[in-house]
Amino acid sequence: MMEGMPERDDAKLVLLRHGETDWSRTRRHTGRTDVPLTETGERQAAAAGSLIAGLDLLDPLVLTSPRQRATRTAELAGLGGAVPDDDLVEWDYGDYEGLTSRQIRESAPGWTIWTGAVPGGETAEQVRARADRVLAAAATALPDRDVVLVGHGHFSRALIARWAEFALVEGRRFTMTTGAVSVLGFEHGNRTIHAHNLVPTSGGFR
């Protein structure tokens, strides 16, 4: 896990999940498959940009998954200069790519990504190691600037769990919808979650 703490107690680590895709809308596990945003997803990305702009970030370093649904989200959110980072890709679902949880449970009753095996894909330990690498990289920037990570649902939840010093399995506690924003940071030097799963609506945020 990340060691030490930044010199700024107001440092912000912002997570942005990509906007809606046809696969996310139908709840299909989307890891390696490089699907585009839907029109709704593009609107979600632009709306998230307005939310992030209101956070008054300090010279943000923006890192993004290289998948087009993430890079396009960063672009529409107005996050210029985003740097692709292979460690921000989604969980590799292996043989379960493109399947829904209901379909997977036909052969693996009670399966979840957090507690079950992923044949042909990543183990939870591999995902944990990636999440820890991303957070360690963010830690090197946080003393001087804020950080925005644009990525995916399950991996963003893994990042939140690890930031909070929980076991990876506790990512199951942090549902994250498409186009949602979470804000991580510090209070008295301790890592904390300032806001989670913020989604702009016509009446504000939910």
Coordinates of N, CA, C and O in Angstrom, one line a residue, residues 2 4-6 8-11 142 163-165 183-194:
M2 N 0.2 2.4 -0.3 CA 0.9 3.6 -0.4 C 1.4 4.0 1.0 O 0.7 4.0 2.0
G4 N 3.4 6.8 3.6 CA 3.5 8.2 3.8 C 2.2 9.0 3.5 O 1.2 8.5 3.2
M5 N 2.3 10.3 3.6 CA 1.2 11.2 3.3 C 1.7 12.5 2.7 O 2.8 12.8 2.8
P6 N 0.8 13.2 2.0 CA 1.2 14.4 1.3 C 1.4 15.5 2.2 O 1.0 15.5 3.4
R8 N 0.1 18.3 1.6 CA -1.2 19.0 1.5 C -2.3 18.2 2.1 O -2.7 17.1 1.5
D9 N -3.0 18.6 3.1 CA -4.1 17.8 3.7 C -5.3 17.9 2.8 O -6.2 17.1 2.9
D10 N -5.3 18.9 1.9 CA -6.5 19.1 1.0 C -6.2 18.5 -0.4 O -7.0 18.7 -1.3
A11 N -5.2 17.6 -0.5 CA -4.9 17.0 -1.8 C -6.1 16.1 -2.2 O -6.8 15.5 -1.3
L142 N 0.7 13.8 -5.5 CA -0.2 14.5 -4.6 C 0.4 15.5 -3.7 O -0.3 16.5 -3.3
W163 N -7.4 2.4 -1.4 CA -7.1 3.7 -0.8 C -7.5 3.7 0.7 O -6.8 4.3 1.5
A164 N -8.7 3.1 1.0 CA -9.2 3.1 2.3 C -8.5 2.0 3.2 O -9.0 1.8 4.3
E165 N -7.5 1.4 2.6 CA -6.8 0.3 3.4 C -7.6 -0.9 3.7 O -7.4 -1.6 4.7
V183 N -14.4 11.2 -4.9 CA -13.3 12.1 -4.5 C -12.7 11.5 -3.2 O -13.3 11.4 -2.2
L184 N -11.4 11.1 -3.3 CA -10.6 10.6 -2.2 C -9.6 11.6 -1.8 O -9.3 12.5 -2.5
G185 N -9.2 11.5 -0.5 CA -8.3 12.5 0.0 C -7.8 12.1 1.4 O -7.6 11.0 1.7
F186 N -7.6 13.2 2.2 CA -7.0 13.0 3.5 C -7.8 13.9 4.5 O -8.4 14.9 4.2
E187 N -7.8 13.4 5.7 CA -8.2 14.2 6.9 C -7.2 13.9 8.0 O -7.0 12.8 8.4
H188 N -6.5 15.0 8.4 CA -5.5 14.9 9.4 C -4.4 13.8 9.1 O -4.0 13.0 9.9
G189 N -4.1 13.7 7.8 CA -3.1 12.8 7.3 C -3.6 11.4 7.1 O -2.8 10.6 6.6
N190 N -4.8 11.1 7.4 CA -5.4 9.8 7.2 C -6.1 9.7 5.9 O -6.9 10.7 5.5
R191 N -6.0 8.7 5.1 CA -6.7 8.5 3.9 C -8.2 8.4 4.1 O -8.6 7.7 5.1
T192 N -9.0 9.1 3.3 CA -10.4 9.1 3.5 C -11.2 9.2 2.2 O -10.6 9.4 1.2
I193 N -12.5 9.0 2.3 CA -13.4 9.1 1.1 C -14.2 10.3 1.3 O -15.1 10.3 2.2
H194 N -14.0 11.4 0.6 CA -14.8 12.6 0.7 C -16.1 12.5 0.1 O -17.1 13.1 0.7

